[in-house]
Short mmCIF file of C-alpha atoms and ligand atoms in Angstrom, two decimals:
data_model
loop_
_atom_site.label_atom_id
_atom_site.label_comp_id
_atom_site.label_asym_id
_atom_site.label_seq_id
_atom_site.Cartn_x
_atom_site.Cartn_y
_atom_site.Cartn_z
CA UNK A 1 0.02 -16.30 25.47
CA UNK A 2 2.38 -18.95 26.57
CA UNK A 3 6.28 -17.72 25.08
CA UNK A 4 8.46 -20.40 25.05
CA UNK A 5 12.62 -20.10 24.03
CA UNK A 6 14.10 -24.08 24.28
CA UNK A 7 13.18 -26.27 22.00
CA UNK A 8 12.40 -28.79 24.72
CA UNK A 9 9.50 -26.85 26.48
CA UNK A 10 7.60 -26.14 22.98
CA UNK A 11 7.90 -30.64 22.33
CA UNK A 12 6.62 -30.56 25.85
CA UNK A 13 3.56 -28.09 25.23
CA UNK A 14 2.27 -29.09 21.95
CA UNK A 15 2.51 -32.38 23.47
CA UNK A 16 0.17 -32.05 25.90
CA UNK A 17 -1.85 -29.91 22.90
CA UNK A 18 -1.88 -33.83 21.78
CA UNK A 19 -3.05 -35.31 24.97
CA UNK A 20 -5.77 -33.17 24.74
CA UNK A 21 -6.80 -33.89 21.22
CA UNK A 22 -6.18 -30.10 19.98
CA UNK A 23 -5.17 -29.83 16.57
CA UNK A 24 -2.12 -27.84 16.07
CA UNK A 25 -1.40 -24.74 13.33
CA UNK A 26 1.91 -22.89 13.04
CA UNK A 27 2.67 -20.59 11.88
CA UNK A 28 6.14 -19.46 11.41
CA UNK A 29 7.28 -15.79 11.21
CA UNK A 30 10.91 -14.12 11.34
CA UNK A 31 8.72 -11.41 13.62
CA UNK A 32 8.43 -7.32 12.39
CA UNK A 33 4.42 -8.48 11.90
CA UNK A 34 2.48 -7.24 9.30
CA UNK A 35 -0.98 -7.90 8.09
CA UNK A 36 -0.08 -10.35 6.00
CA UNK A 37 0.96 -12.63 8.64
CA UNK A 38 -2.04 -11.86 10.91
CA UNK A 39 -4.65 -13.29 7.59
CA UNK A 40 -1.92 -16.16 8.51
CA UNK A 41 -2.64 -16.81 11.90
CA UNK A 42 -6.42 -16.28 11.70
CA UNK A 43 -6.58 -18.94 9.48
CA UNK A 44 -4.18 -20.74 11.91
CA UNK A 45 -6.97 -20.41 14.61
CA UNK A 46 -10.17 -21.40 11.67
CA UNK A 47 -8.26 -24.52 10.67
CA UNK A 48 -7.39 -25.46 14.05
CA UNK A 49 -7.90 -25.54 17.85
CA UNK A 50 -4.90 -24.88 18.74
CA UNK A 51 -2.17 -21.74 17.39
CA UNK A 52 1.54 -22.00 17.51
CA UNK A 53 3.46 -19.17 15.94
CA UNK A 54 7.08 -18.57 16.53
CA UNK A 55 9.92 -15.93 15.23
CA UNK A 56 13.42 -16.43 14.47
CA UNK A 57 15.27 -14.70 12.05
CA UNK A 58 17.40 -16.85 10.22
CA UNK A 59 20.89 -16.33 9.35
CA UNK A 60 21.25 -19.10 7.23
CA UNK A 61 19.00 -17.62 4.90
CA UNK A 62 20.81 -14.40 4.24
CA UNK A 63 23.69 -13.60 2.09
CA UNK A 64 27.29 -12.78 3.34
CA UNK A 65 25.70 -8.91 1.78
CA UNK A 66 22.77 -9.13 2.74
CA UNK A 67 20.25 -7.20 6.31
CA UNK A 68 20.52 -9.94 8.49
CA UNK A 69 22.02 -7.87 11.07
CA UNK A 70 19.26 -4.80 9.82
CA UNK A 71 16.57 -7.02 9.25
CA UNK A 72 13.78 -5.30 11.50
CA UNK A 73 13.32 -6.61 14.98
CA UNK A 74 10.30 -5.27 16.94
CA UNK A 75 9.47 -8.65 19.71
CA UNK A 76 7.32 -6.24 21.99
CA UNK A 77 5.00 -5.25 19.22
CA UNK A 78 5.10 -8.92 17.62
CA UNK A 79 4.05 -10.50 21.12
CA UNK A 80 1.09 -8.23 21.80
CA UNK A 81 -0.29 -8.72 17.80
CA UNK A 82 0.51 -12.17 17.91
CA UNK A 83 -1.87 -13.01 21.38
CA UNK A 84 -4.28 -10.32 19.80
CA UNK A 85 -4.75 -12.11 16.57
CA UNK A 86 -5.41 -15.74 18.93
CA UNK A 87 -1.58 -17.52 19.19
CA UNK A 88 -1.66 -19.74 22.32
CA UNK A 89 2.15 -20.10 21.72
CA UNK A 90 4.80 -18.16 20.87
CA UNK A 91 8.48 -19.75 20.26
CA UNK A 92 11.63 -16.96 20.48
CA UNK A 93 14.17 -19.07 20.45
CA UNK A 94 17.68 -17.66 20.59
CA UNK A 95 19.97 -18.20 18.32
CA UNK A 96 21.87 -20.90 19.83
CA UNK A 97 19.03 -22.78 20.91
CA UNK A 98 18.16 -23.79 16.22
CA UNK A 99 21.90 -23.71 15.59
CA UNK A 100 23.67 -25.05 18.99
CA UNK A 101 27.12 -25.84 17.03
CA UNK A 102 27.32 -22.64 15.46
CA UNK A 103 24.99 -20.03 12.83
CA UNK A 104 26.43 -22.27 9.72
CA UNK A 105 25.44 -26.37 10.40
CA UNK A 106 26.71 -28.66 9.02
CA UNK A 107 23.71 -30.29 8.19
CA UNK A 108 21.07 -28.44 5.58
CA UNK A 109 18.23 -29.31 3.53
CA UNK A 110 18.61 -28.19 -0.73
CA UNK A 111 15.89 -28.69 -3.18
CA UNK A 112 17.79 -28.57 -5.64
CA UNK A 113 16.80 -27.19 -8.73
CA UNK A 114 13.31 -25.14 -7.46
CA UNK A 115 14.93 -23.34 -4.84
CA UNK A 116 17.83 -22.33 -7.66
CA UNK A 117 16.36 -20.52 -10.33
CA UNK A 118 14.85 -17.15 -10.10
CA UNK A 119 15.40 -16.12 -6.13
CA UNK A 120 17.65 -18.69 -5.64
CA UNK A 121 19.47 -17.64 -8.60
CA UNK A 122 19.71 -13.92 -7.09
CA UNK A 123 20.43 -15.27 -4.09
CA UNK A 124 22.58 -18.36 -3.42
CA UNK A 125 22.13 -20.75 -1.02
CA UNK A 126 19.50 -18.72 0.67
CA UNK A 127 16.67 -21.66 0.01
CA UNK A 128 19.01 -24.28 1.56
CA UNK A 129 18.31 -21.47 4.59
CA UNK A 130 14.42 -21.47 4.39
CA UNK A 131 14.03 -25.20 3.80
CA UNK A 132 16.68 -26.17 6.65
CA UNK A 133 15.38 -24.27 9.27
CA UNK A 134 11.71 -24.49 7.98
CA UNK A 135 12.35 -28.58 8.34
CA UNK A 136 14.11 -28.35 12.32
CA UNK A 137 11.20 -25.80 13.34
CA UNK A 138 9.22 -28.28 11.62
CA UNK A 139 10.18 -30.74 13.69
CA UNK A 140 10.13 -29.33 16.47
CA UNK A 141 7.37 -28.14 16.72
CA UNK A 142 5.38 -30.88 14.86
CA UNK A 143 1.88 -29.45 13.58
CA UNK A 144 -0.37 -30.20 11.68
CA UNK A 145 -0.58 -27.92 9.73
CA UNK A 146 1.64 -24.90 8.91
CA UNK A 147 0.65 -22.10 7.21
CA UNK A 148 2.76 -19.64 4.50
CA UNK A 149 2.36 -16.60 2.23
CA UNK A 150 1.93 -16.56 -1.13
CA UNK A 151 3.83 -13.31 -1.80
CA UNK A 152 6.84 -15.66 -1.37
CA UNK A 153 5.53 -18.21 -4.01
CA UNK A 154 8.76 -19.59 -4.58
CA UNK A 155 9.53 -20.61 -0.73
CA UNK A 156 6.24 -21.58 -0.81
CA UNK A 157 6.81 -24.45 -3.07
CA UNK A 158 10.06 -25.40 -1.89
CA UNK A 159 8.06 -26.15 1.68
CA UNK A 160 6.04 -28.08 -0.57
CA UNK A 161 8.22 -30.22 -2.21
CA UNK A 162 11.07 -30.70 0.77
CA UNK A 163 7.44 -31.67 2.68
CA UNK A 164 6.64 -34.14 0.19
CA UNK A 165 10.06 -35.70 -0.77
CA UNK A 166 11.20 -35.74 3.23
CA UNK A 167 7.42 -37.82 4.18
CA UNK A 168 6.88 -34.74 6.61
CA UNK A 169 3.44 -35.57 8.57
CA UNK A 170 2.56 -31.77 8.32
CA UNK A 171 -0.04 -30.20 6.05
CA UNK A 172 1.47 -27.17 3.95
CA UNK A 173 -1.15 -24.09 3.05
CA UNK A 174 -0.87 -21.60 1.39
CA UNK A 175 -2.96 -18.07 1.38
CA UNK A 176 -3.33 -15.09 -1.22
CA UNK A 177 -0.87 -12.02 -0.51
CA UNK A 178 -2.37 -9.43 0.95
CA UNK A 179 -1.80 -6.44 -0.01
CA UNK A 180 -2.02 -2.23 0.74
CA UNK A 181 -4.48 -0.52 -0.91
CA UNK A 182 -2.76 0.55 -4.05
CA UNK A 183 -1.64 -3.18 -4.43
CA UNK A 184 1.88 -3.43 -3.15
CA UNK A 185 2.31 -6.38 -1.36
CA UNK A 186 2.66 -6.65 2.23
CA UNK A 187 6.78 -7.14 3.47
CA UNK A 188 8.58 -6.56 6.05
CA UNK A 189 10.70 -5.74 4.30
CA UNK A 190 8.26 -2.17 2.61
CA UNK A 191 10.45 -0.43 5.52
CA UNK A 192 13.43 0.15 4.05
CA UNK A 193 10.90 2.40 1.50
CA UNK A 194 11.52 5.79 1.58
CA UNK A 195 8.59 7.98 1.54
CA UNK A 196 9.48 8.53 -2.68
CA UNK A 197 10.06 4.76 -3.07
CA UNK A 198 6.59 3.63 -1.12
CA UNK A 199 5.54 5.67 -4.11
CA UNK A 200 6.39 4.10 -6.80
CA UNK A 201 6.82 0.49 -5.14
CA UNK A 202 2.66 -0.98 -6.55
CA UNK A 203 4.71 0.00 -9.49
CA UNK A 204 6.17 -4.06 -9.90
CA UNK A 205 2.57 -5.57 -8.61
CA UNK A 206 0.98 -3.25 -12.23
CA UNK A 207 3.93 -4.33 -14.21
CA UNK A 208 2.74 -8.57 -13.33
CA UNK A 209 -1.10 -7.48 -13.53
CA UNK A 210 -0.04 -6.16 -17.11
CA UNK A 211 1.38 -9.27 -18.42
CA UNK A 212 -0.69 -11.34 -16.61
CA UNK A 213 -3.58 -9.30 -18.33
CA UNK A 214 -1.77 -9.63 -22.01
CA UNK A 215 -1.49 -13.51 -21.37
CA UNK A 216 -5.45 -13.35 -20.60
CA UNK A 217 -6.53 -11.54 -23.88
CA UNK A 218 -4.65 -14.39 -25.90
CA UNK A 219 -0.78 -12.93 -26.30
CA UNK A 220 1.66 -15.63 -26.59
CA UNK A 221 4.91 -13.99 -26.83
CA UNK A 222 6.04 -14.03 -23.65
CA UNK A 223 9.65 -12.55 -24.25
CA UNK A 224 8.49 -9.50 -25.39
CA UNK A 225 5.44 -9.27 -22.73
CA UNK A 226 8.21 -10.10 -20.23
CA UNK A 227 11.07 -7.45 -21.67
CA UNK A 228 8.07 -4.62 -21.71
CA UNK A 229 7.47 -5.30 -17.94
CA UNK A 230 10.60 -5.08 -17.16
CA UNK A 231 11.08 -1.33 -19.15
CA UNK A 232 8.01 -0.14 -17.27
CA UNK A 233 9.54 -1.15 -13.68
CA UNK A 234 12.73 0.36 -15.07
CA UNK A 235 11.49 4.01 -16.56
CA UNK A 236 9.57 3.91 -12.85
CA UNK A 237 13.23 3.49 -11.14
CA UNK A 238 13.61 0.21 -10.03
CA UNK A 239 15.74 -2.28 -11.63
CA UNK A 240 14.45 -5.06 -12.28
CA UNK A 241 15.86 -8.79 -10.86
CA UNK A 242 13.84 -10.75 -13.03
CA UNK A 243 10.14 -10.51 -14.85
CA UNK A 244 9.15 -13.58 -16.66
CA UNK A 245 6.41 -15.75 -16.84
CA UNK A 246 6.08 -19.79 -14.89
CA UNK A 247 4.48 -22.96 -14.25
CA UNK A 248 2.81 -22.07 -11.26
CA UNK A 249 2.57 -26.08 -10.17
CA UNK A 250 6.99 -26.29 -10.48
CA UNK A 251 8.12 -22.60 -11.84
CA UNK A 252 10.24 -24.29 -14.48
CA UNK A 253 9.38 -21.98 -18.39
CA UNK A 254 5.63 -22.81 -19.27
CA UNK A 255 4.91 -24.88 -23.12
CA UNK A 256 2.20 -24.45 -25.28
CA UNK A 257 -0.67 -26.83 -23.52
CA UNK A 258 0.90 -24.50 -19.73
CA UNK A 259 -2.87 -22.99 -18.53
CA UNK A 260 -1.82 -22.39 -14.66
CA UNK A 261 0.49 -19.86 -15.30
CA UNK A 262 2.13 -17.31 -12.55
CA UNK A 263 3.68 -14.40 -13.46
CA UNK A 264 7.11 -13.78 -11.29
CA UNK A 265 8.76 -10.79 -10.24
CA UNK A 266 11.78 -9.54 -7.89
CA UNK A 267 13.41 -5.63 -8.31
CA UNK A 268 15.31 -3.16 -6.52
CA UNK A 269 14.08 0.05 -5.16
CA UNK A 270 16.84 1.16 -2.84
CA UNK A 271 17.20 -1.17 -0.07
CA UNK A 272 14.48 -2.78 -0.56
CA UNK A 273 14.30 -5.78 -2.61
CA UNK A 274 10.82 -6.16 -3.60
CA UNK A 275 9.51 -9.52 -4.69
CA UNK A 276 5.36 -10.46 -6.36
CA UNK A 277 3.53 -12.64 -8.11
CA UNK A 278 0.58 -13.08 -9.80
CA UNK A 279 -1.23 -16.20 -11.26
CA UNK A 280 -2.27 -16.33 -14.60
CA UNK A 281 -4.22 -17.52 -17.60
CA UNK A 282 -3.63 -18.20 -21.17
CA UNK A 283 -6.36 -17.53 -23.34
CA UNK A 284 -7.49 -20.31 -24.89
O1 PAF B 301 8.68 -16.14 5.26
C1 PAF B 301 9.80 -15.83 5.95
O2 PAF B 301 9.49 -14.77 7.07
C2 PAF B 301 10.66 -16.73 6.14
O3 PAF B 301 11.63 -17.06 4.91
C3 PAF B 301 10.18 -18.30 7.15
C4 PAF B 301 9.33 -19.32 7.00
C5 PAF B 301 9.76 -18.01 8.51
C6 PAF B 301 12.27 -19.19 7.58
O4 PAF B 301 12.50 -18.22 8.22
#
């Protein structure tokens, strides 16, 4: 695996792949890789003949009181993991390569409404930061296909919206959330959990599944389903941020005829803000 730090080097390397007729898949990450990332890299190797990954902890998507400085950085371990999983090219730019005029660039991408609800309401500017850096990385790598996990379901929709609205010539592939055996969604931030919190953490997923099962069993009283689930995770020791049933396509509140739904949840547990989601279909 080749590791490159400069935009022009990556452009040249990907252009050489294209001249050889290769199809290029791209997996952007912030490092501290886990099995969820590896599933993306492996799938990338199935849908393309060359896999490019990036590791860049993007300051623009962190709020001023958030964990940018303390975000876990494990570059040596990540490099070895990516190489073993079948990555041919790793882009690991320093901050100034991505943001040469400082980490608060004047040009940003904003996905209105979709980027402002749920996690976007709790983390103002977060999805502007994500959309801006993903747009930038897609412009640098110019892959045929880019892969993202459904664990960050709202992020996946924000990226799909941006790609469609800006006519970016790339296919976006979303992959199912990879979970621990007890249901906890894999996340770099799970490392913030103490041993006792780690025992409690899967209760978020369990609460989302409870709402999903209630809908499948014919309940349509969304607000009481959501309230019961929020109470459940509160009693488990978490501080719920939101727990909501939304329309899968655009994360708006579902109407009576909507059948493709997503139960979305976020909760604080100690230092960690956990997010998760499950798909749901109401009984007809
Ligand atoms: O999901 C992530 O790790 C990040 O939000 C991403 C997509 C790499 C952008 O920084």
